[in-house]
């Protein structure tokens, strides 16, 4: 039980793309938008794919085998990792922080980070806004003057974007990214282009709650992390988790630490404990692991929850 390899789940979205069908599994439909690769959330509780705990949901393993996670204090597994691939823009949205979410939703907040994996030449994201105060923000929303309100930014593969709770944001079309977030599915939509969902209905907006939680702090991205050839690069850190990029050439050895770690393959092919892992495959290195050897060449993203 030193290593927990997870079986992913796929989510169809109105903005989904052919990426997962073309690059991951031909059996998938053409509107898959998300591949949940690490999750114990009720909307996608992944099961252990192999080993002694095969078939057990991660939520149960987390609570029933706490020593594998160094006896964690959070009652629920705290992190959710997914791959997102788009053919259309996502809705303009914002997430609450812990204080607001606990009071109004009986849930945790949602701080996240994006690592851009692929991006078309004209790819864009919404990353922040221009309003000076909430009155100006509400006025521009009511007039649907989003071109004046939103900060639109071109993106390239390798860029990392921290998304603290309260940040107005969206992913544009023709982007593939790795999203690492608190284990929460809370999203307050500000605008969804008046388009129907997969069932033909307009998705609800959450304007009042969104206005309550919007931040007026500037956000800033980091440099392109794919440029470096260093073996280990910290690309993101916040109160909830640290994100590290591993550039692996032939082999990487995970030595023992008192904290569990989450690994996600984003490029290349690897072998660990006789299992072959490719794009999106993820595993948890438990707190009891001594030495884990992974062989292959490519890139792995390591997420370390702060506990």
mmCIF file of C-alpha atoms in Angstrom:
data_model
loop_
_atom_site.group_PDB
_atom_site.id
_atom_site.type_symbol
_atom_site.label_atom_id
_atom_site.label_comp_id
_atom_site.label_asym_id
_atom_site.label_seq_id
_atom_site.Cartn_x
_atom_site.Cartn_y
_atom_site.Cartn_z
ATOM 1 C CA UNK A 1 0.000 0.000 0.000
ATOM 2 C CA UNK A 2 2.955 2.300 -0.511
ATOM 3 C CA UNK A 3 1.500 3.379 -3.859
ATOM 4 C CA UNK A 4 -2.148 4.041 -4.768
ATOM 5 C CA UNK A 5 -2.764 4.179 -8.525
ATOM 6 C CA UNK A 6 -6.113 5.775 -9.388
ATOM 7 C CA UNK A 7 -8.653 5.081 -12.109
ATOM 8 C CA UNK A 8 -9.792 8.359 -13.743
ATOM 9 C CA UNK A 9 -13.341 9.525 -14.454
ATOM 10 C CA UNK A 10 -14.435 11.475 -17.531
ATOM 11 C CA UNK A 11 -17.011 14.279 -17.556
ATOM 12 C CA UNK A 12 -18.949 15.428 -20.611
ATOM 13 C CA UNK A 13 -19.315 19.211 -20.936
ATOM 14 C CA UNK A 14 -20.965 21.547 -23.435
ATOM 15 C CA UNK A 15 -17.519 23.032 -24.078
ATOM 16 C CA UNK A 16 -15.758 19.634 -24.227
ATOM 17 C CA UNK A 17 -13.491 18.584 -27.096
ATOM 18 C CA UNK A 18 -12.181 15.624 -29.070
ATOM 19 C CA UNK A 19 -8.900 15.745 -27.167
ATOM 20 C CA UNK A 20 -9.640 12.864 -24.816
ATOM 21 C CA UNK A 21 -11.081 10.701 -27.601
ATOM 22 C CA UNK A 22 -8.057 11.342 -29.819
ATOM 23 C CA UNK A 23 -5.321 11.299 -27.182
ATOM 24 C CA UNK A 24 -6.546 9.150 -24.290
ATOM 25 C CA UNK A 25 -9.164 6.552 -25.342
ATOM 26 C CA UNK A 26 -10.988 6.157 -28.661
ATOM 27 C CA UNK A 27 -14.100 4.855 -26.860
ATOM 28 C CA UNK A 28 -14.792 8.292 -25.361
ATOM 29 C CA UNK A 29 -17.313 10.665 -26.895
ATOM 30 C CA UNK A 30 -16.388 13.952 -28.520
ATOM 31 C CA UNK A 31 -17.696 16.249 -25.758
ATOM 32 C CA UNK A 32 -15.546 15.140 -22.833
ATOM 33 C CA UNK A 33 -14.303 18.268 -21.096
ATOM 34 C CA UNK A 34 -12.734 16.945 -17.904
ATOM 35 C CA UNK A 35 -10.678 13.952 -16.863
ATOM 36 C CA UNK A 36 -10.673 13.724 -13.062
ATOM 37 C CA UNK A 37 -7.399 12.017 -12.190
ATOM 38 C CA UNK A 38 -7.222 12.480 -8.400
ATOM 39 C CA UNK A 39 -10.432 12.943 -6.453
ATOM 40 C CA UNK A 40 -12.378 11.772 -3.424
ATOM 41 C CA UNK A 41 -15.139 14.334 -4.054
ATOM 42 C CA UNK A 42 -18.732 13.073 -4.009
ATOM 43 C CA UNK A 43 -19.132 14.119 -7.668
ATOM 44 C CA UNK A 44 -16.195 11.929 -8.690
ATOM 45 C CA UNK A 45 -14.873 9.569 -6.028
ATOM 46 C CA UNK A 46 -12.127 7.693 -7.863
ATOM 47 C CA UNK A 47 -11.315 4.072 -7.095
ATOM 48 C CA UNK A 48 -7.930 2.482 -6.566
ATOM 49 C CA UNK A 49 -6.970 0.761 -9.827
ATOM 50 C CA UNK A 50 -4.589 -1.951 -8.600
ATOM 51 C CA UNK A 51 -3.053 -3.587 -5.561
ATOM 52 C CA UNK A 52 -4.420 -4.632 -2.199
ATOM 53 C CA UNK A 53 -7.006 -1.832 -2.135
ATOM 54 C CA UNK A 54 -8.142 -2.193 -5.771
ATOM 55 C CA UNK A 55 -11.760 -1.182 -6.270
ATOM 56 C CA UNK A 56 -11.976 0.833 -3.059
ATOM 57 C CA UNK A 57 -12.985 4.506 -3.401
ATOM 58 C CA UNK A 58 -10.351 7.010 -2.381
ATOM 59 C CA UNK A 59 -12.700 8.655 0.140
ATOM 60 C CA UNK A 60 -12.988 5.381 2.081
ATOM 61 C CA UNK A 61 -9.273 4.644 1.884
ATOM 62 C CA UNK A 62 -8.532 8.146 3.190
ATOM 63 C CA UNK A 63 -10.761 7.756 6.247
ATOM 64 C CA UNK A 64 -10.198 4.042 6.953
ATOM 65 C CA UNK A 65 -6.417 3.982 6.499
ATOM 66 C CA UNK A 66 -5.310 7.329 7.940
ATOM 67 C CA UNK A 67 -1.747 6.148 8.522
ATOM 68 C CA UNK A 68 -1.259 6.076 4.742
ATOM 69 C CA UNK A 69 -1.744 9.852 4.815
ATOM 70 C CA UNK A 70 0.164 10.551 8.034
ATOM 71 C CA UNK A 71 -3.066 10.666 10.094
ATOM 72 C CA UNK A 72 -4.403 13.798 8.377
ATOM 73 C CA UNK A 73 -6.527 16.308 10.230
ATOM 74 C CA UNK A 74 -8.892 17.252 7.322
ATOM 75 C CA UNK A 75 -11.952 15.008 7.448
ATOM 76 C CA UNK A 76 -12.050 14.786 3.638
ATOM 77 C CA UNK A 77 -9.301 14.279 1.070
ATOM 78 C CA UNK A 78 -8.323 17.918 0.452
ATOM 79 C CA UNK A 79 -7.195 18.070 -3.189
ATOM 80 C CA UNK A 80 -8.772 17.453 -6.595
ATOM 81 C CA UNK A 81 -6.685 17.161 -9.776
ATOM 82 C CA UNK A 82 -8.168 17.169 -13.272
ATOM 83 C CA UNK A 83 -7.237 17.659 -16.911
ATOM 84 C CA UNK A 84 -9.452 20.123 -18.789
ATOM 85 C CA UNK A 85 -9.708 20.295 -22.591
ATOM 86 C CA UNK A 86 -11.897 22.872 -24.357
ATOM 87 C CA UNK A 87 -13.418 23.501 -27.755
ATOM 88 C CA UNK A 88 -15.454 26.487 -26.524
ATOM 89 C CA UNK A 89 -15.035 29.113 -23.823
ATOM 90 C CA UNK A 90 -16.102 28.144 -20.312
ATOM 91 C CA UNK A 91 -18.488 30.384 -18.397
ATOM 92 C CA UNK A 92 -17.188 33.525 -16.681
ATOM 93 C CA UNK A 93 -16.982 32.423 -13.054
ATOM 94 C CA UNK A 94 -15.601 32.895 -9.565
ATOM 95 C CA UNK A 95 -15.132 30.602 -6.549
ATOM 96 C CA UNK A 96 -15.713 31.376 -2.858
ATOM 97 C CA UNK A 97 -13.120 31.119 -0.112
ATOM 98 C CA UNK A 98 -13.409 28.752 2.853
ATOM 99 C CA UNK A 99 -15.165 31.208 5.153
ATOM 100 C CA UNK A 100 -17.940 32.030 2.683
ATOM 101 C CA UNK A 101 -18.316 28.440 1.467
ATOM 102 C CA UNK A 102 -18.589 27.006 4.958
ATOM 103 C CA UNK A 103 -21.205 29.581 5.983
ATOM 104 C CA UNK A 104 -23.361 29.494 2.845
ATOM 105 C CA UNK A 105 -22.714 26.086 1.245
ATOM 106 C CA UNK A 106 -21.485 23.843 4.090
ATOM 107 C CA UNK A 107 -18.478 23.127 1.895
ATOM 108 C CA UNK A 108 -14.868 24.155 1.465
ATOM 109 C CA UNK A 109 -13.801 27.024 -0.756
ATOM 110 C CA UNK A 110 -11.966 26.634 -4.012
ATOM 111 C CA UNK A 111 -8.481 27.926 -4.625
ATOM 112 C CA UNK A 112 -6.861 26.383 -7.691
ATOM 113 C CA UNK A 113 -3.957 26.601 -10.112
ATOM 114 C CA UNK A 114 -3.662 26.001 -13.850
ATOM 115 C CA UNK A 115 -0.703 24.587 -15.728
ATOM 116 C CA UNK A 116 -1.254 25.125 -19.456
ATOM 117 C CA UNK A 117 -0.340 21.904 -21.292
ATOM 118 C CA UNK A 118 -1.413 22.793 -24.825
ATOM 119 C CA UNK A 119 -2.769 25.957 -26.376
ATOM 120 C CA UNK A 120 -3.738 27.023 -29.890
ATOM 121 C CA UNK A 121 -1.896 30.094 -31.251
ATOM 122 C CA UNK A 122 -4.916 32.296 -30.501
ATOM 123 C CA UNK A 123 -5.729 30.746 -27.100
ATOM 124 C CA UNK A 124 -6.930 33.126 -24.392
ATOM 125 C CA UNK A 125 -8.084 33.029 -20.787
ATOM 126 C CA UNK A 126 -9.954 35.499 -18.613
ATOM 127 C CA UNK A 127 -7.743 36.294 -15.642
ATOM 128 C CA UNK A 128 -9.056 39.053 -13.393
ATOM 129 C CA UNK A 129 -11.086 42.204 -14.070
ATOM 130 C CA UNK A 130 -10.725 45.966 -14.478
ATOM 131 C CA UNK A 131 -13.386 47.174 -12.007
ATOM 132 C CA UNK A 132 -12.182 49.399 -9.193
ATOM 133 C CA UNK A 133 -14.997 48.493 -6.793
ATOM 134 C CA UNK A 134 -18.080 46.289 -6.523
ATOM 135 C CA UNK A 135 -20.446 49.043 -7.709
ATOM 136 C CA UNK A 136 -18.514 49.419 -10.960
ATOM 137 C CA UNK A 137 -18.326 45.645 -11.334
ATOM 138 C CA UNK A 138 -22.090 45.172 -10.906
ATOM 139 C CA UNK A 139 -22.829 48.022 -13.286
ATOM 140 C CA UNK A 140 -20.725 46.514 -16.069
ATOM 141 C CA UNK A 141 -22.254 43.071 -15.514
ATOM 142 C CA UNK A 142 -25.790 44.460 -15.647
ATOM 143 C CA UNK A 143 -24.966 46.167 -18.952
ATOM 144 C CA UNK A 144 -23.196 42.990 -20.166
ATOM 145 C CA UNK A 145 -20.137 45.108 -20.983
ATOM 146 C CA UNK A 146 -17.762 42.226 -20.471
ATOM 147 C CA UNK A 147 -15.264 43.594 -22.983
ATOM 148 C CA UNK A 148 -14.688 46.516 -20.603
ATOM 149 C CA UNK A 149 -14.851 44.433 -17.434
ATOM 150 C CA UNK A 150 -12.679 41.384 -18.049
ATOM 151 C CA UNK A 151 -8.926 41.029 -18.366
ATOM 152 C CA UNK A 152 -8.197 38.725 -21.304
ATOM 153 C CA UNK A 153 -4.750 37.188 -21.560
ATOM 154 C CA UNK A 154 -3.075 35.096 -24.302
ATOM 155 C CA UNK A 155 -1.577 31.840 -23.019
ATOM 156 C CA UNK A 156 1.082 29.337 -24.086
ATOM 157 C CA UNK A 157 1.972 25.817 -23.034
ATOM 158 C CA UNK A 158 4.104 25.753 -19.899
ATOM 159 C CA UNK A 159 2.602 28.808 -18.196
ATOM 160 C CA UNK A 160 1.247 28.447 -14.675
ATOM 161 C CA UNK A 161 -1.637 30.564 -13.354
ATOM 162 C CA UNK A 162 -2.588 30.648 -9.666
ATOM 163 C CA UNK A 163 -6.333 31.160 -9.196
ATOM 164 C CA UNK A 164 -7.000 32.231 -5.589
ATOM 165 C CA UNK A 165 -10.602 32.113 -4.407
ATOM 166 C CA UNK A 166 -12.374 35.292 -5.501
ATOM 167 C CA UNK A 167 -10.538 35.549 -8.842
ATOM 168 C CA UNK A 168 -12.799 36.170 -11.843
ATOM 169 C CA UNK A 169 -11.656 33.753 -14.547
ATOM 170 C CA UNK A 170 -12.418 31.390 -17.366
ATOM 171 C CA UNK A 171 -10.621 29.016 -19.703
ATOM 172 C CA UNK A 172 -10.901 29.889 -23.383
ATOM 173 C CA UNK A 173 -11.343 27.518 -26.311
ATOM 174 C CA UNK A 174 -8.663 25.176 -27.663
ATOM 175 C CA UNK A 175 -6.724 24.830 -24.419
ATOM 176 C CA UNK A 176 -5.630 21.747 -22.485
ATOM 177 C CA UNK A 177 -4.591 22.352 -18.889
ATOM 178 C CA UNK A 178 -3.936 20.588 -15.619
ATOM 179 C CA UNK A 179 -6.042 22.015 -12.806
ATOM 180 C CA UNK A 180 -5.071 21.444 -9.193
ATOM 181 C CA UNK A 181 -7.599 22.668 -6.662
ATOM 182 C CA UNK A 182 -9.181 22.305 -3.275
ATOM 183 C CA UNK A 183 -11.640 19.418 -3.238
ATOM 184 C CA UNK A 184 -14.681 21.536 -3.997
ATOM 185 C CA UNK A 185 -17.034 21.801 -6.964
ATOM 186 C CA UNK A 186 -18.408 25.233 -6.026
ATOM 187 C CA UNK A 187 -18.644 27.562 -9.014
ATOM 188 C CA UNK A 188 -20.564 30.835 -9.186
ATOM 189 C CA UNK A 189 -21.311 31.734 -12.817
ATOM 190 C CA UNK A 190 -21.399 35.376 -13.831
ATOM 191 C CA UNK A 191 -22.044 34.871 -17.528
ATOM 192 C CA UNK A 192 -22.532 31.853 -19.794
ATOM 193 C CA UNK A 193 -23.098 33.459 -23.232
ATOM 194 C CA UNK A 194 -26.840 32.586 -23.088
ATOM 195 C CA UNK A 195 -26.051 29.124 -24.452
ATOM 196 C CA UNK A 196 -27.947 25.880 -23.658
ATOM 197 C CA UNK A 197 -26.376 22.947 -21.845
ATOM 198 C CA UNK A 198 -26.247 19.360 -23.159
ATOM 199 C CA UNK A 199 -29.949 18.960 -22.254
ATOM 200 C CA UNK A 200 -30.967 22.141 -24.063
ATOM 201 C CA UNK A 201 -31.457 24.268 -20.930
ATOM 202 C CA UNK A 202 -29.737 27.471 -19.943
ATOM 203 C CA UNK A 203 -27.412 26.916 -17.014
ATOM 204 C CA UNK A 204 -28.193 29.039 -13.944
ATOM 205 C CA UNK A 205 -26.184 32.106 -13.013
ATOM 206 C CA UNK A 206 -25.252 32.922 -9.414
ATOM 207 C CA UNK A 207 -24.850 36.693 -9.537
ATOM 208 C CA UNK A 208 -25.604 37.592 -5.922
ATOM 209 C CA UNK A 209 -23.184 35.022 -4.513
ATOM 210 C CA UNK A 210 -20.584 35.910 -7.128
ATOM 211 C CA UNK A 211 -20.788 39.596 -6.197
ATOM 212 C CA UNK A 212 -20.293 38.608 -2.536
ATOM 213 C CA UNK A 213 -16.985 36.833 -3.129
ATOM 214 C CA UNK A 214 -15.218 38.733 -5.921
ATOM 215 C CA UNK A 215 -11.684 39.827 -5.095
ATOM 216 C CA UNK A 216 -10.235 43.176 -6.095
ATOM 217 C CA UNK A 217 -6.640 42.033 -5.620
ATOM 218 C CA UNK A 218 -4.442 41.740 -8.689
ATOM 219 C CA UNK A 219 -3.384 38.253 -9.741
ATOM 220 C CA UNK A 220 -0.218 37.408 -11.647
ATOM 221 C CA UNK A 221 1.068 34.389 -13.523
ATOM 222 C CA UNK A 222 4.497 32.808 -13.264
ATOM 223 C CA UNK A 223 7.048 32.250 -16.023
ATOM 224 C CA UNK A 224 6.926 29.435 -18.577
ATOM 225 C CA UNK A 225 7.997 26.414 -16.551
ATOM 226 C CA UNK A 226 8.529 24.169 -19.601
ATOM 227 C CA UNK A 227 11.584 26.215 -20.593
ATOM 228 C CA UNK A 228 13.685 24.952 -17.708
ATOM 229 C CA UNK A 229 15.537 21.634 -17.805
ATOM 230 C CA UNK A 230 16.031 21.496 -14.046
ATOM 231 C CA UNK A 231 14.978 18.185 -12.567
ATOM 232 C CA UNK A 232 12.707 19.691 -9.910
ATOM 233 C CA UNK A 233 10.968 23.078 -10.093
ATOM 234 C CA UNK A 234 8.441 24.564 -7.656
ATOM 235 C CA UNK A 235 5.775 26.128 -9.850
ATOM 236 C CA UNK A 236 3.064 26.983 -7.341
ATOM 237 C CA UNK A 237 2.484 27.232 -3.604
ATOM 238 C CA UNK A 238 -0.509 28.405 -1.577
ATOM 239 C CA UNK A 239 -1.994 27.643 1.856
ATOM 240 C CA UNK A 240 -3.528 24.405 0.549
ATOM 241 C CA UNK A 241 -0.911 22.711 -1.619
ATOM 242 C CA UNK A 242 2.484 22.992 -3.265
ATOM 243 C CA UNK A 243 2.978 22.111 -6.954
ATOM 244 C CA UNK A 244 6.292 20.822 -8.297
ATOM 245 C CA UNK A 245 7.272 20.003 -11.879
ATOM 246 C CA UNK A 246 9.573 16.991 -12.280
ATOM 247 C CA UNK A 247 11.572 16.739 -15.503
ATOM 248 C CA UNK A 248 12.473 13.054 -15.557
ATOM 249 C CA UNK A 249 15.222 11.570 -17.719
ATOM 250 C CA UNK A 250 15.272 7.753 -17.496
ATOM 251 C CA UNK A 251 14.512 7.470 -13.768
ATOM 252 C CA UNK A 252 13.293 9.306 -10.699
ATOM 253 C CA UNK A 253 13.461 8.021 -7.125
ATOM 254 C CA UNK A 254 10.861 9.110 -4.591
ATOM 255 C CA UNK A 255 12.478 8.797 -1.172
ATOM 256 C CA UNK A 256 10.575 8.621 2.104
ATOM 257 C CA UNK A 257 8.932 11.749 3.501
ATOM 258 C CA UNK A 258 6.397 12.053 6.347
ATOM 259 C CA UNK A 259 3.829 13.528 3.930
ATOM 260 C CA UNK A 260 1.898 11.840 1.166
ATOM 261 C CA UNK A 261 2.392 13.143 -2.372
ATOM 262 C CA UNK A 262 0.290 13.073 -5.549
ATOM 263 C CA UNK A 263 1.940 12.463 -8.927
ATOM 264 C CA UNK A 264 0.355 13.067 -12.348
ATOM 265 C CA UNK A 265 1.976 12.229 -15.680
ATOM 266 C CA UNK A 266 1.639 15.114 -18.143
ATOM 267 C CA UNK A 267 4.152 13.984 -20.768
ATOM 268 C CA UNK A 268 5.924 10.745 -21.653
ATOM 269 C CA UNK A 269 5.563 7.120 -20.589
ATOM 270 C CA UNK A 270 6.658 5.705 -17.240
ATOM 271 C CA UNK A 271 6.790 2.394 -15.462
ATOM 272 C CA UNK A 272 6.250 2.040 -11.723
ATOM 273 C CA UNK A 273 5.755 -1.274 -9.906
ATOM 274 C CA UNK A 274 5.327 -3.013 -13.296
ATOM 275 C CA UNK A 275 2.492 -0.636 -14.248
ATOM 276 C CA UNK A 276 2.757 1.523 -17.376
ATOM 277 C CA UNK A 277 1.602 5.106 -16.900
ATOM 278 C CA UNK A 278 0.915 7.643 -19.641
ATOM 279 C CA UNK A 279 -0.747 11.050 -19.982
ATOM 280 C CA UNK A 280 -3.098 11.813 -17.104
ATOM 281 C CA UNK A 281 -2.330 8.702 -15.085
ATOM 282 C CA UNK A 282 -1.952 9.559 -11.414
ATOM 283 C CA UNK A 283 -0.851 7.886 -8.215
ATOM 284 C CA UNK A 284 -0.490 8.718 -4.538
ATOM 285 C CA UNK A 285 2.801 8.018 -2.798
ATOM 286 C CA UNK A 286 1.642 7.253 0.715
ATOM 287 C CA UNK A 287 3.319 8.278 3.948
ATOM 288 C CA UNK A 288 4.585 4.727 4.536
ATOM 289 C CA UNK A 289 6.404 4.536 1.190
ATOM 290 C CA UNK A 290 10.138 4.108 1.589
ATOM 291 C CA UNK A 291 11.644 4.199 -1.907
ATOM 292 C CA UNK A 292 9.604 4.336 -5.109
ATOM 293 C CA UNK A 293 11.462 4.091 -8.426
ATOM 294 C CA UNK A 294 9.764 5.377 -11.541
ATOM 295 C CA UNK A 295 11.400 4.750 -14.906
ATOM 296 C CA UNK A 296 10.818 6.693 -18.105
ATOM 297 C CA UNK A 297 11.324 10.078 -19.691
ATOM 298 C CA UNK A 298 8.939 13.010 -19.600
ATOM 299 C CA UNK A 299 7.230 15.331 -17.148
ATOM 300 C CA UNK A 300 5.374 14.633 -13.910
ATOM 301 C CA UNK A 301 3.508 17.140 -11.762
ATOM 302 C CA UNK A 302 3.816 16.515 -8.041
ATOM 303 C CA UNK A 303 1.178 17.939 -5.702
ATOM 304 C CA UNK A 304 1.877 18.064 -1.982
ATOM 305 C CA UNK A 305 -1.124 18.972 0.189
ATOM 306 C CA UNK A 306 -0.350 21.184 3.170
ATOM 307 C CA UNK A 307 -1.529 19.286 6.244
#
